[in-house]
Amino acid sequence: VGRVDGDMSELLVITGASKGIGLATARLFLNRGAKVMNLARTPCPLPGVHHLRADLATEGFLRPHEEALSRAAEESDRVVLVHNAATMATDEAGRVDEAALAVSLAVGVVAPALLNRVLVPRMGRGSAVVYVGSTLSEKAVAGLFSYVTVKHAVVGMMRATCQDLLGRGVHTVCVCPGVTDTEMLRQRAAGQPEVLEALRAMTGEGRLIEPEEIAGVIASAADQPVLNGAVLHANLGQRER
């Protein structure tokens, strides 16, 4: 188990740490001495990360890992649980792909709820649950019906988590990144350089946000109990259209 603040042991449990924001967050916590456990289909490339192979969209994905997660949490003074994994489908309200919506809900809503059920009861005081939302957690654009729906739900889960855990010494925050330079974003803009340029122009600085910047916000939010229940928009100041 990793060590922080002298003899205090810290555990990071994160979903989707094989790339993007998840990878940057895993690296940050590793560098500060935490033990890191990643749940994803693809291993995190960082040496030292404990990979728990799991397809979060599949029923029963958590069952093979419950014992290891429970033991690691019970052995740690502090647990940081980061619900990072997400999927993005291109769909509309009048043309919803039922299968894609089901996968989005499973990964973005059901999986976090199940992980909470295993880990929250084993979290000591000073622990944190961080949900990764999106700019689209509190607004919407056309053509991303399932994604917008799930990211709105993430804010609701965080707020419900906050109310359920008041007095426990475990706080929760929803970090909402703006246009971040991730594989998911570049796949969305594949073959359309004008889309990437338009996304850059949305930020106050005219650039994409780096995953490491969001990782820093996640770690800071996890370290500050005063932020309990907060929705934090990390978007460089976004131009409204």
PDB file of N, CA, C and O in Angstrom, residues 165-217:
ATOM      1  N   LEU A 165     -23.362  10.362   2.682  1.00  0.00           N
ATOM      2  CA  LEU A 165     -22.121  10.201   3.435  1.00  0.00           C
ATOM      3  C   LEU A 165     -21.844  11.327   4.416  1.00  0.00           C
ATOM      4  O   LEU A 165     -20.795  11.331   5.062  1.00  0.00           O
ATOM      5  N   LEU A 166     -22.753  12.285   4.548  1.00  0.00           N
ATOM      6  CA  LEU A 166     -22.516  13.389   5.477  1.00  0.00           C
ATOM      7  C   LEU A 166     -22.253  12.859   6.883  1.00  0.00           C
ATOM      8  O   LEU A 166     -22.972  11.988   7.382  1.00  0.00           O
ATOM      9  N   GLY A 167     -21.200  13.364   7.493  1.00  0.00           N
ATOM     10  CA  GLY A 167     -20.834  12.936   8.840  1.00  0.00           C
ATOM     11  C   GLY A 167     -19.885  11.755   8.888  1.00  0.00           C
ATOM     12  O   GLY A 167     -19.385  11.407   9.959  1.00  0.00           O
ATOM     13  N   ARG A 168     -19.624  11.145   7.722  1.00  0.00           N
ATOM     14  CA  ARG A 168     -18.738   9.982   7.679  1.00  0.00           C
ATOM     15  C   ARG A 168     -17.269  10.350   7.572  1.00  0.00           C
ATOM     16  O   ARG A 168     -16.396   9.511   7.725  1.00  0.00           O
ATOM     17  N   GLY A 169     -16.989  11.606   7.218  1.00  0.00           N
ATOM     18  CA  GLY A 169     -15.602  11.992   6.984  1.00  0.00           C
ATOM     19  C   GLY A 169     -15.104  11.572   5.621  1.00  0.00           C
ATOM     20  O   GLY A 169     -13.901  11.567   5.364  1.00  0.00           O
ATOM     21  N   VAL A 170     -16.023  11.210   4.727  1.00  0.00           N
ATOM     22  CA  VAL A 170     -15.697  10.847   3.341  1.00  0.00           C
ATOM     23  C   VAL A 170     -16.416  11.856   2.450  1.00  0.00           C
ATOM     24  O   VAL A 170     -17.638  11.995   2.528  1.00  0.00           O
ATOM     25  N   HIS A 171     -15.656  12.580   1.612  1.00  0.00           N
ATOM     26  CA  HIS A 171     -16.293  13.602   0.787  1.00  0.00           C
ATOM     27  C   HIS A 171     -16.321  13.189  -0.677  1.00  0.00           C
ATOM     28  O   HIS A 171     -15.636  12.249  -1.096  1.00  0.00           O
ATOM     29  N   THR A 172     -17.130  13.899  -1.447  1.00  0.00           N
ATOM     30  CA  THR A 172     -17.310  13.570  -2.858  1.00  0.00           C
ATOM     31  C   THR A 172     -17.402  14.840  -3.681  1.00  0.00           C
ATOM     32  O   THR A 172     -17.889  15.873  -3.218  1.00  0.00           O
ATOM     33  N   VAL A 173     -16.901  14.760  -4.902  1.00  0.00           N
ATOM     34  CA  VAL A 173     -16.844  15.907  -5.811  1.00  0.00           C
ATOM     35  C   VAL A 173     -17.073  15.393  -7.231  1.00  0.00           C
ATOM     36  O   VAL A 173     -16.727  14.249  -7.549  1.00  0.00           O
ATOM     37  N   CYS A 174     -17.640  16.245  -8.083  1.00  0.00           N
ATOM     38  CA  CYS A 174     -17.721  15.919  -9.511  1.00  0.00           C
ATOM     39  C   CYS A 174     -16.850  16.904 -10.273  1.00  0.00           C
ATOM     40  O   CYS A 174     -17.095  18.119 -10.243  1.00  0.00           O
ATOM     41  N   VAL A 175     -15.807  16.399 -10.924  1.00  0.00           N
ATOM     42  CA  VAL A 175     -14.917  17.213 -11.745  1.00  0.00           C
ATOM     43  C   VAL A 175     -15.392  17.131 -13.190  1.00  0.00           C
ATOM     44  O   VAL A 175     -15.522  16.034 -13.752  1.00  0.00           O
ATOM     45  N   CYS A 176     -15.652  18.290 -13.785  1.00  0.00           N
ATOM     46  CA  CYS A 176     -16.198  18.333 -15.144  1.00  0.00           C
ATOM     47  C   CYS A 176     -15.181  18.945 -16.107  1.00  0.00           C
ATOM     48  O   CYS A 176     -15.078  20.181 -16.211  1.00  0.00           O
ATOM     49  N   PRO A 177     -14.424  18.112 -16.816  1.00  0.00           N
ATOM     50  CA  PRO A 177     -13.440  18.635 -17.763  1.00  0.00           C
ATOM     51  C   PRO A 177     -14.110  19.300 -18.955  1.00  0.00           C
ATOM     52  O   PRO A 177     -15.201  18.905 -19.393  1.00  0.00           O
ATOM     53  N   GLY A 178     -13.415  20.286 -19.493  1.00  0.00           N
ATOM     54  CA  GLY A 178     -13.807  20.845 -20.774  1.00  0.00           C
ATOM     55  C   GLY A 178     -13.193  20.029 -21.896  1.00  0.00           C
ATOM     56  O   GLY A 178     -12.964  18.824 -21.750  1.00  0.00           O
ATOM     57  N   VAL A 179     -12.906  20.664 -23.021  1.00  0.00           N
ATOM     58  CA  VAL A 179     -12.396  19.937 -24.193  1.00  0.00           C
ATOM     59  C   VAL A 179     -10.943  19.509 -23.936  1.00  0.00           C
ATOM     60  O   VAL A 179     -10.017  20.300 -24.047  1.00  0.00           O
ATOM     61  N   THR A 180     -10.794  18.253 -23.594  1.00  0.00           N
ATOM     62  CA  THR A 180      -9.497  17.710 -23.183  1.00  0.00           C
ATOM     63  C   THR A 180      -8.922  16.838 -24.287  1.00  0.00           C
ATOM     64  O   THR A 180      -9.647  16.097 -24.960  1.00  0.00           O
ATOM     65  N   ASP A 181      -7.631  16.915 -24.466  1.00  0.00           N
ATOM     66  CA  ASP A 181      -6.947  16.205 -25.548  1.00  0.00           C
ATOM     67  C   ASP A 181      -6.817  14.718 -25.204  1.00  0.00           C
ATOM     68  O   ASP A 181      -5.761  14.247 -24.778  1.00  0.00           O
ATOM     69  N   THR A 182      -7.900  13.992 -25.402  1.00  0.00           N
ATOM     70  CA  THR A 182      -7.934  12.561 -25.134  1.00  0.00           C
ATOM     71  C   THR A 182      -8.199  11.787 -26.418  1.00  0.00           C
ATOM     72  O   THR A 182      -8.610  12.362 -27.435  1.00  0.00           O
ATOM     73  N   GLU A 183      -7.976  10.495 -26.360  1.00  0.00           N
ATOM     74  CA  GLU A 183      -8.245   9.641 -27.513  1.00  0.00           C
ATOM     75  C   GLU A 183      -9.717   9.705 -27.904  1.00  0.00           C
ATOM     76  O   GLU A 183     -10.071   9.705 -29.085  1.00  0.00           O
ATOM     77  N   MET A 184     -10.607   9.770 -26.909  1.00  0.00           N
ATOM     78  CA  MET A 184     -12.037   9.844 -27.184  1.00  0.00           C
ATOM     79  C   MET A 184     -12.378  11.100 -27.993  1.00  0.00           C
ATOM     80  O   MET A 184     -13.142  11.055 -28.960  1.00  0.00           O
ATOM     81  N   LEU A 185     -11.776  12.222 -27.616  1.00  0.00           N
ATOM     82  CA  LEU A 185     -12.032  13.471 -28.333  1.00  0.00           C
ATOM     83  C   LEU A 185     -11.514  13.390 -29.758  1.00  0.00           C
ATOM     84  O   LEU A 185     -12.198  13.801 -30.708  1.00  0.00           O
ATOM     85  N   ARG A 186     -10.295  12.861 -29.933  1.00  0.00           N
ATOM     86  CA  ARG A 186      -9.718  12.799 -31.270  1.00  0.00           C
ATOM     87  C   ARG A 186     -10.452  11.801 -32.165  1.00  0.00           C
ATOM     88  O   ARG A 186     -10.534  11.996 -33.384  1.00  0.00           O
ATOM     89  N   GLN A 187     -11.006  10.750 -31.574  1.00  0.00           N
ATOM     90  CA  GLN A 187     -11.825   9.823 -32.360  1.00  0.00           C
ATOM     91  C   GLN A 187     -13.088  10.506 -32.848  1.00  0.00           C
ATOM     92  O   GLN A 187     -13.533  10.303 -33.971  1.00  0.00           O
ATOM     93  N   ARG A 188     -13.666  11.330 -31.982  1.00  0.00           N
ATOM     94  CA  ARG A 188     -14.875  12.065 -32.359  1.00  0.00           C
ATOM     95  C   ARG A 188     -14.596  13.006 -33.524  1.00  0.00           C
ATOM     96  O   ARG A 188     -15.439  13.217 -34.395  1.00  0.00           O
ATOM     97  N   ALA A 189     -13.376  13.580 -33.562  1.00  0.00           N
ATOM     98  CA  ALA A 189     -13.026  14.548 -34.605  1.00  0.00           C
ATOM     99  C   ALA A 189     -12.252  13.917 -35.757  1.00  0.00           C
ATOM    100  O   ALA A 189     -11.754  14.635 -36.622  1.00  0.00           O
ATOM    101  N   ALA A 190     -12.152  12.590 -35.787  1.00  0.00           N
ATOM    102  CA  ALA A 190     -11.331  11.898 -36.792  1.00  0.00           C
ATOM    103  C   ALA A 190     -11.712  12.322 -38.207  1.00  0.00           C
ATOM    104  O   ALA A 190     -12.878  12.276 -38.602  1.00  0.00           O
ATOM    105  N   GLY A 191     -10.688  12.725 -38.975  1.00  0.00           N
ATOM    106  CA  GLY A 191     -10.911  13.105 -40.362  1.00  0.00           C
ATOM    107  C   GLY A 191     -11.601  14.438 -40.538  1.00  0.00           C
ATOM    108  O   GLY A 191     -11.930  14.825 -41.660  1.00  0.00           O
ATOM    109  N   GLN A 192     -11.811  15.162 -39.434  1.00  0.00           N
ATOM    110  CA  GLN A 192     -12.502  16.452 -39.504  1.00  0.00           C
ATOM    111  C   GLN A 192     -11.684  17.501 -38.736  1.00  0.00           C
ATOM    112  O   GLN A 192     -12.023  17.861 -37.608  1.00  0.00           O
ATOM    113  N   PRO A 193     -10.601  17.971 -39.321  1.00  0.00           N
ATOM    114  CA  PRO A 193      -9.747  18.930 -38.617  1.00  0.00           C
ATOM    115  C   PRO A 193     -10.500  20.179 -38.199  1.00  0.00           C
ATOM    116  O   PRO A 193     -10.153  20.821 -37.202  1.00  0.00           O
ATOM    117  N   GLU A 194     -11.554  20.526 -38.950  1.00  0.00           N
ATOM    118  CA  GLU A 194     -12.319  21.716 -38.592  1.00  0.00           C
ATOM    119  C   GLU A 194     -13.059  21.543 -37.269  1.00  0.00           C
ATOM    120  O   GLU A 194     -13.277  22.500 -36.518  1.00  0.00           O
ATOM    121  N   VAL A 195     -13.431  20.276 -36.946  1.00  0.00           N
ATOM    122  CA  VAL A 195     -14.098  20.006 -35.669  1.00  0.00           C
ATOM    123  C   VAL A 195     -13.117  20.229 -34.518  1.00  0.00           C
ATOM    124  O   VAL A 195     -13.452  20.860 -33.503  1.00  0.00           O
ATOM    125  N   LEU A 196     -11.893  19.727 -34.684  1.00  0.00           N
ATOM    126  CA  LEU A 196     -10.879  19.908 -33.644  1.00  0.00           C
ATOM    127  C   LEU A 196     -10.570  21.388 -33.450  1.00  0.00           C
ATOM    128  O   LEU A 196     -10.414  21.866 -32.317  1.00  0.00           O
ATOM    129  N   GLU A 197     -10.503  22.118 -34.546  1.00  0.00           N
ATOM    130  CA  GLU A 197     -10.220  23.554 -34.455  1.00  0.00           C
ATOM    131  C   GLU A 197     -11.362  24.293 -33.756  1.00  0.00           C
ATOM    132  O   GLU A 197     -11.127  25.192 -32.935  1.00  0.00           O
ATOM    133  N   ALA A 198     -12.590  23.888 -34.046  1.00  0.00           N
ATOM    134  CA  ALA A 198     -13.748  24.511 -33.389  1.00  0.00           C
ATOM    135  C   ALA A 198     -13.746  24.223 -31.895  1.00  0.00           C
ATOM    136  O   ALA A 198     -14.098  25.088 -31.084  1.00  0.00           O
ATOM    137  N   LEU A 199     -13.329  23.015 -31.525  1.00  0.00           N
ATOM    138  CA  LEU A 199     -13.264  22.664 -30.108  1.00  0.00           C
ATOM    139  C   LEU A 199     -12.177  23.474 -29.404  1.00  0.00           C
ATOM    140  O   LEU A 199     -12.368  23.929 -28.270  1.00  0.00           O
ATOM    141  N   ARG A 200     -11.036  23.648 -30.059  1.00  0.00           N
ATOM    142  CA  ARG A 200      -9.984  24.488 -29.488  1.00  0.00           C
ATOM    143  C   ARG A 200     -10.492  25.911 -29.253  1.00  0.00           C
ATOM    144  O   ARG A 200     -10.211  26.536 -28.223  1.00  0.00           O
ATOM    145  N   ALA A 201     -11.231  26.416 -30.234  1.00  0.00           N
ATOM    146  CA  ALA A 201     -11.704  27.798 -30.164  1.00  0.00           C
ATOM    147  C   ALA A 201     -12.724  28.009 -29.051  1.00  0.00           C
ATOM    148  O   ALA A 201     -12.973  29.142 -28.641  1.00  0.00           O
ATOM    149  N   MET A 202     -13.309  26.917 -28.544  1.00  0.00           N
ATOM    150  CA  MET A 202     -14.311  27.035 -27.481  1.00  0.00           C
ATOM    151  C   MET A 202     -13.701  27.485 -26.161  1.00  0.00           C
ATOM    152  O   MET A 202     -14.375  28.092 -25.326  1.00  0.00           O
ATOM    153  N   THR A 203     -12.419  27.166 -25.942  1.00  0.00           N
ATOM    154  CA  THR A 203     -11.809  27.493 -24.648  1.00  0.00           C
ATOM    155  C   THR A 203     -11.296  28.925 -24.661  1.00  0.00           C
ATOM    156  O   THR A 203     -10.948  29.473 -25.719  1.00  0.00           O
ATOM    157  N   GLY A 204     -11.228  29.499 -23.488  1.00  0.00           N
ATOM    158  CA  GLY A 204     -10.758  30.870 -23.370  1.00  0.00           C
ATOM    159  C   GLY A 204      -9.327  31.053 -23.813  1.00  0.00           C
ATOM    160  O   GLY A 204      -8.912  32.156 -24.160  1.00  0.00           O
ATOM    161  N   GLU A 205      -8.561  29.970 -23.808  1.00  0.00           N
ATOM    162  CA  GLU A 205      -7.149  30.039 -24.198  1.00  0.00           C
ATOM    163  C   GLU A 205      -6.909  29.551 -25.619  1.00  0.00           C
ATOM    164  O   GLU A 205      -5.768  29.541 -26.093  1.00  0.00           O
ATOM    165  N   GLY A 206      -7.951  29.083 -26.299  1.00  0.00           N
ATOM    166  CA  GLY A 206      -7.808  28.640 -27.681  1.00  0.00           C
ATOM    167  C   GLY A 206      -6.980  27.384 -27.845  1.00  0.00           C
ATOM    168  O   GLY A 206      -6.303  27.200 -28.863  1.00  0.00           O
ATOM    169  N   ARG A 207      -6.993  26.519 -26.852  1.00  0.00           N
ATOM    170  CA  ARG A 207      -6.238  25.270 -26.920  1.00  0.00           C
ATOM    171  C   ARG A 207      -7.006  24.165 -26.222  1.00  0.00           C
ATOM    172  O   ARG A 207      -7.938  24.410 -25.450  1.00  0.00           O
ATOM    173  N   LEU A 208      -6.593  22.932 -26.489  1.00  0.00           N
ATOM    174  CA  LEU A 208      -7.163  21.805 -25.775  1.00  0.00           C
ATOM    175  C   LEU A 208      -6.535  21.701 -24.396  1.00  0.00           C
ATOM    176  O   LEU A 208      -5.390  22.086 -24.184  1.00  0.00           O
ATOM    177  N   ILE A 209      -7.307  21.195 -23.456  1.00  0.00           N
ATOM    178  CA  ILE A 209      -6.819  20.968 -22.098  1.00  0.00           C
ATOM    179  C   ILE A 209      -6.005  19.682 -22.086  1.00  0.00           C
ATOM    180  O   ILE A 209      -6.352  18.710 -22.765  1.00  0.00           O
ATOM    181  N   GLU A 210      -4.937  19.659 -21.328  1.00  0.00           N
ATOM    182  CA  GLU A 210      -4.112  18.458 -21.221  1.00  0.00           C
ATOM    183  C   GLU A 210      -4.673  17.532 -20.135  1.00  0.00           C
ATOM    184  O   GLU A 210      -5.147  18.004 -19.094  1.00  0.00           O
ATOM    185  N   PRO A 211      -4.637  16.212 -20.358  1.00  0.00           N
ATOM    186  CA  PRO A 211      -5.123  15.271 -19.342  1.00  0.00           C
ATOM    187  C   PRO A 211      -4.464  15.482 -17.979  1.00  0.00           C
ATOM    188  O   PRO A 211      -5.109  15.318 -16.946  1.00  0.00           O
ATOM    189  N   GLU A 212      -3.191  15.862 -17.991  1.00  0.00           N
ATOM    190  CA  GLU A 212      -2.474  16.079 -16.727  1.00  0.00           C
ATOM    191  C   GLU A 212      -3.078  17.229 -15.928  1.00  0.00           C
ATOM    192  O   GLU A 212      -3.036  17.229 -14.683  1.00  0.00           O
ATOM    193  N   GLU A 213      -3.632  18.207 -16.623  1.00  0.00           N
ATOM    194  CA  GLU A 213      -4.280  19.322 -15.927  1.00  0.00           C
ATOM    195  C   GLU A 213      -5.523  18.851 -15.182  1.00  0.00           C
ATOM    196  O   GLU A 213      -5.781  19.257 -14.045  1.00  0.00           O
ATOM    197  N   ILE A 214      -6.294  17.984 -15.821  1.00  0.00           N
ATOM    198  CA  ILE A 214      -7.496  17.454 -15.173  1.00  0.00           C
ATOM    199  C   ILE A 214      -7.112  16.521 -14.032  1.00  0.00           C
ATOM    200  O   ILE A 214      -7.748  16.518 -12.972  1.00  0.00           O
ATOM    201  N   ALA A 215      -6.058  15.742 -14.216  1.00  0.00           N
ATOM    202  CA  ALA A 215      -5.590  14.866 -13.135  1.00  0.00           C
ATOM    203  C   ALA A 215      -5.248  15.680 -11.902  1.00  0.00           C
ATOM    204  O   ALA A 215      -5.546  15.282 -10.765  1.00  0.00           O
ATOM    205  N   GLY A 216      -4.628  16.835 -12.106  1.00  0.00           N
ATOM    206  CA  GLY A 216      -4.284  17.700 -10.985  1.00  0.00           C
ATOM    207  C   GLY A 216      -5.522  18.197 -10.257  1.00  0.00           C
ATOM    208  O   GLY A 216      -5.547  18.288  -9.022  1.00  0.00           O
ATOM    209  N   VAL A 217      -6.570  18.506 -11.003  1.00  0.00           N
ATOM    210  CA  VAL A 217      -7.825  18.949 -10.388  1.00  0.00           C
ATOM    211  C   VAL A 217      -8.459  17.803  -9.601  1.00  0.00           C
ATOM    212  O   VAL A 217      -8.965  17.995  -8.487  1.00  0.00           O
TER     213      VAL A 217
END
